[in-house]
GROMACS .gro file of C-alpha atoms in nm:
model
  168
    1MET     CA    1   0.000   0.000   0.000
    2GLU     CA    2   0.139   0.336  -0.106
    3THR     CA    3   0.131   0.641   0.110
    4ILE     CA    4  -0.010   0.972  -0.006
    5GLU     CA    5   0.339   1.120  -0.031
    6GLU     CA    6   0.457   0.841  -0.262
    7THR     CA    7   0.152   0.885  -0.482
    8LEU     CA    8   0.210   1.261  -0.505
    9LEU     CA    9   0.576   1.204  -0.590
   10GLU     CA   10   0.476   0.965  -0.868
   11LEU     CA   11   0.227   1.218  -1.002
   12GLY     CA   12   0.498   1.485  -0.983
   13ASN     CA   13   0.718   1.275  -1.211
   14ASN     CA   14   0.443   1.244  -1.470
   15HIS     CA   15   0.534   1.482  -1.754
   16TYR     CA   16   0.177   1.503  -1.879
   17LEU     CA   17   0.047   1.617  -1.542
   18GLN     CA   18   0.332   1.867  -1.519
   19ALA     CA   19   0.238   2.001  -1.862
   20LEU     CA   20  -0.126   2.026  -1.756
   21GLY     CA   21  -0.017   2.215  -1.444
   22VAL     CA   22   0.191   2.453  -1.653
   23LEU     CA   23  -0.108   2.514  -1.882
   24LEU     CA   24  -0.332   2.591  -1.585
   25VAL     CA   25  -0.073   2.826  -1.435
   26SER     CA   26  -0.024   2.996  -1.772
   27LEU     CA   27  -0.401   3.051  -1.801
   28ILE     CA   28  -0.399   3.220  -1.462
   29LEU     CA   29  -0.084   3.420  -1.544
   30ALA     CA   30  -0.226   3.528  -1.880
   31LYS     CA   31  -0.542   3.658  -1.718
   32LEU     CA   32  -0.348   3.820  -1.434
   33THR     CA   33  -0.099   3.987  -1.670
   34ASP     CA   34  -0.378   4.117  -1.889
   35TRP     CA   35  -0.569   4.242  -1.588
   36ILE     CA   36  -0.269   4.419  -1.428
   37LEU     CA   37  -0.150   4.582  -1.751
   38THR     CA   38  -0.498   4.685  -1.856
   39ARG     CA   39  -0.585   4.825  -1.516
   40GLY     CA   40  -0.262   5.023  -1.496
   41LEU     CA   41  -0.285   5.153  -1.850
   42THR     CA   42  -0.655   5.237  -1.811
   43ARG     CA   43  -0.564   5.475  -1.532
   44LEU     CA   44  -0.320   5.647  -1.766
   45THR     CA   45  -0.560   5.664  -2.059
   46GLN     CA   46  -0.836   5.816  -1.846
   47LYS     CA   47  -0.615   6.119  -1.788
   48THR     CA   48  -0.600   6.203  -2.158
   49PRO     CA   49  -0.878   6.381  -2.347
   50SER     CA   50  -0.823   6.163  -2.654
   51GLU     CA   51  -1.022   5.848  -2.726
   52ILE     CA   52  -0.756   5.684  -2.942
   53ASP     CA   53  -0.554   5.556  -2.648
   54ASP     CA   54  -0.865   5.392  -2.503
   55GLN     CA   55  -0.928   5.219  -2.836
   56MET     CA   56  -0.565   5.108  -2.859
   57LEU     CA   57  -0.583   4.966  -2.509
   58ALA     CA   58  -0.898   4.774  -2.597
   59MET     CA   59  -0.717   4.622  -2.897
   60ILE     CA   60  -0.413   4.506  -2.703
   61HIS     CA   61  -0.604   4.284  -2.455
   62LYS     CA   62  -0.613   3.964  -2.656
   63PRO     CA   63  -0.256   3.974  -2.794
   64ILE     CA   64  -0.114   4.009  -2.443
   65TYR     CA   65  -0.334   3.730  -2.310
   66TYR     CA   66  -0.257   3.493  -2.597
   67SER     CA   67   0.117   3.567  -2.588
   68VAL     CA   68   0.145   3.469  -2.222
   69LEU     CA   69  -0.072   3.166  -2.291
   70ALA     CA   70   0.150   3.067  -2.585
   71ALA     CA   71   0.459   3.091  -2.364
   72GLY     CA   72   0.295   2.851  -2.119
   73LEU     CA   73   0.197   2.620  -2.403
   74ALA     CA   74   0.558   2.618  -2.526
   75VAL     CA   75   0.680   2.521  -2.179
   76ALA     CA   76   0.415   2.248  -2.162
   77VAL     CA   77   0.526   2.110  -2.500
   78THR     CA   78   0.884   2.102  -2.370
   79LEU     CA   79   0.777   1.907  -2.063
   80VAL     CA   80   0.591   1.647  -2.267
   81GLU     CA   81   0.908   1.581  -2.474
   82LEU     CA   82   0.743   1.508  -2.807
   83PRO     CA   83   0.937   1.305  -3.065
   84ALA     CA   84   1.171   1.497  -3.297
   85PRO     CA   85   0.946   1.623  -3.578
   86PHE     CA   86   0.641   1.684  -3.358
   87GLY     CA   87   0.823   1.899  -3.104
   88PHE     CA   88   0.969   2.116  -3.380
   89ILE     CA   89   0.632   2.146  -3.553
   90SER     CA   90   0.458   2.231  -3.225
   91PHE     CA   91   0.703   2.509  -3.146
   92GLY     CA   92   0.682   2.639  -3.502
   93LEU     CA   93   0.303   2.651  -3.488
   94ILE     CA   94   0.302   2.826  -3.151
   95LYS     CA   95   0.548   3.089  -3.275
   96THR     CA   96   0.351   3.129  -3.599
   97LEU     CA   97   0.028   3.192  -3.411
   98VAL     CA   98   0.196   3.454  -3.191
   99VAL     CA   99   0.343   3.631  -3.496
  100LEU     CA  100   0.003   3.632  -3.669
  101ILE     CA  101  -0.174   3.763  -3.359
  102TRP     CA  102   0.068   4.056  -3.332
  103LEU     CA  103   0.056   4.116  -3.708
  104ILE     CA  104  -0.321   4.150  -3.694
  105LEU     CA  105  -0.289   4.388  -3.400
  106GLY     CA  106  -0.033   4.593  -3.591
  107ILE     CA  107  -0.262   4.625  -3.892
  108ARG     CA  108  -0.557   4.727  -3.674
  109LEU     CA  109  -0.345   4.983  -3.488
  110ILE     CA  110  -0.218   5.133  -3.813
  111LEU     CA  111  -0.574   5.169  -3.945
  112LEU     CA  112  -0.688   5.327  -3.619
  113ILE     CA  113  -0.398   5.572  -3.610
  114LEU     CA  114  -0.435   5.668  -3.976
  115ASP     CA  115  -0.810   5.724  -3.935
  116TRP     CA  116  -0.742   5.938  -3.629
  117MET     CA  117  -0.474   6.138  -3.811
  118THR     CA  118  -0.704   6.190  -4.110
  119LEU     CA  119  -0.967   6.344  -3.882
  120GLN     CA  120  -0.714   6.602  -3.760
  121PRO     CA  121  -0.587   6.777  -4.075
  122GLU     CA  122  -0.473   7.082  -3.878
  123ARG     CA  123  -0.221   6.868  -3.684
  124PHE     CA  124  -0.123   6.615  -3.947
  125HIS     CA  125  -0.101   6.792  -4.281
  126ILE     CA  126   0.057   6.503  -4.468
  127VAL     CA  127  -0.208   6.242  -4.379
  128GLN     CA  128  -0.518   6.331  -4.577
  129PRO     CA  129  -0.793   6.115  -4.727
  130ASP     CA  130  -0.598   6.112  -5.055
  131THR     CA  131  -0.264   6.012  -4.897
  132LYS     CA  132  -0.404   5.772  -4.639
  133PRO     CA  133  -0.388   5.467  -4.873
  134LEU     CA  134  -0.019   5.539  -4.935
  135PHE     CA  135   0.059   5.530  -4.564
  136ASP     CA  136  -0.168   5.229  -4.512
  137ILE     CA  137   0.000   5.023  -4.784
  138SER     CA  138   0.348   5.132  -4.676
  139ALA     CA  139   0.280   5.034  -4.315
  140ARG     CA  140   0.135   4.700  -4.422
  141VAL     CA  141   0.441   4.622  -4.636
  142ILE     CA  142   0.667   4.693  -4.339
  143LEU     CA  143   0.448   4.488  -4.104
  144PHE     CA  144   0.426   4.194  -4.345
  145GLY     CA  145   0.802   4.207  -4.403
  146GLY     CA  146   0.863   4.196  -4.029
  147ALA     CA  147   0.610   3.917  -3.983
  148LEU     CA  148   0.770   3.717  -4.265
  149TYR     CA  149   1.110   3.762  -4.103
  150PHE     CA  150   0.984   3.634  -3.767
  151LEU     CA  151   0.796   3.346  -3.932
  152LEU     CA  152   1.114   3.236  -4.107
  153ILE     CA  153   1.304   3.254  -3.780
  154ALA     CA  154   1.025   3.056  -3.607
  155TRP     CA  155   1.079   2.772  -3.852
  156ASN     CA  156   1.462   2.790  -3.828
  157VAL     CA  157   1.506   2.915  -4.184
  158ASP     CA  158   1.838   3.091  -4.243
  159VAL     CA  159   1.751   3.451  -4.328
  160THR     CA  160   2.107   3.568  -4.391
  161ALA     CA  161   2.067   3.571  -4.769
  162TRP     CA  162   1.731   3.747  -4.745
  163LEU     CA  163   1.875   4.020  -4.524
  164ALA     CA  164   2.183   4.052  -4.746
  165SER     CA  165   1.965   4.097  -5.054
  166ALA     CA  166   1.781   4.375  -4.871
  167GLY     CA  167   2.111   4.546  -4.797
  168ILE     CA  168   2.086   4.498  -4.422
   0.00000   0.00000   0.00000
């Protein structure tokens, strides 16, 4: 007959239970991080007369939450010790999802900022309804280029030649 301590030690050596524990802790940490950052930043945004910072703060909730959650998922995958191709694929997919989440946020922020700048022609002379598409497309090209770079790194693709061709 095993004692409770021996049973707990055996459960503690189980990598799947450890991974499950890490996932549960990462869920709590993700919510806590989002809550703390949002609460602190909300106090700052309430002091400004502008609405744009409130909208930006509302947009950043999910990317922060999912990024912390993805970090916990990556640790859980490490604990499970998947066979060679599956571990690599799991990490690549996690990194890809994080890059895509932040890319989408970047695109939404650019649209929000450009719309806001267009509504204030006295402050931002260069951003007008006619020039807004130019800035939008330029920002998207830069964001997609950055996202492509991070996606290639996520899948361990050597980007030296790509950077050299860009003159970097």
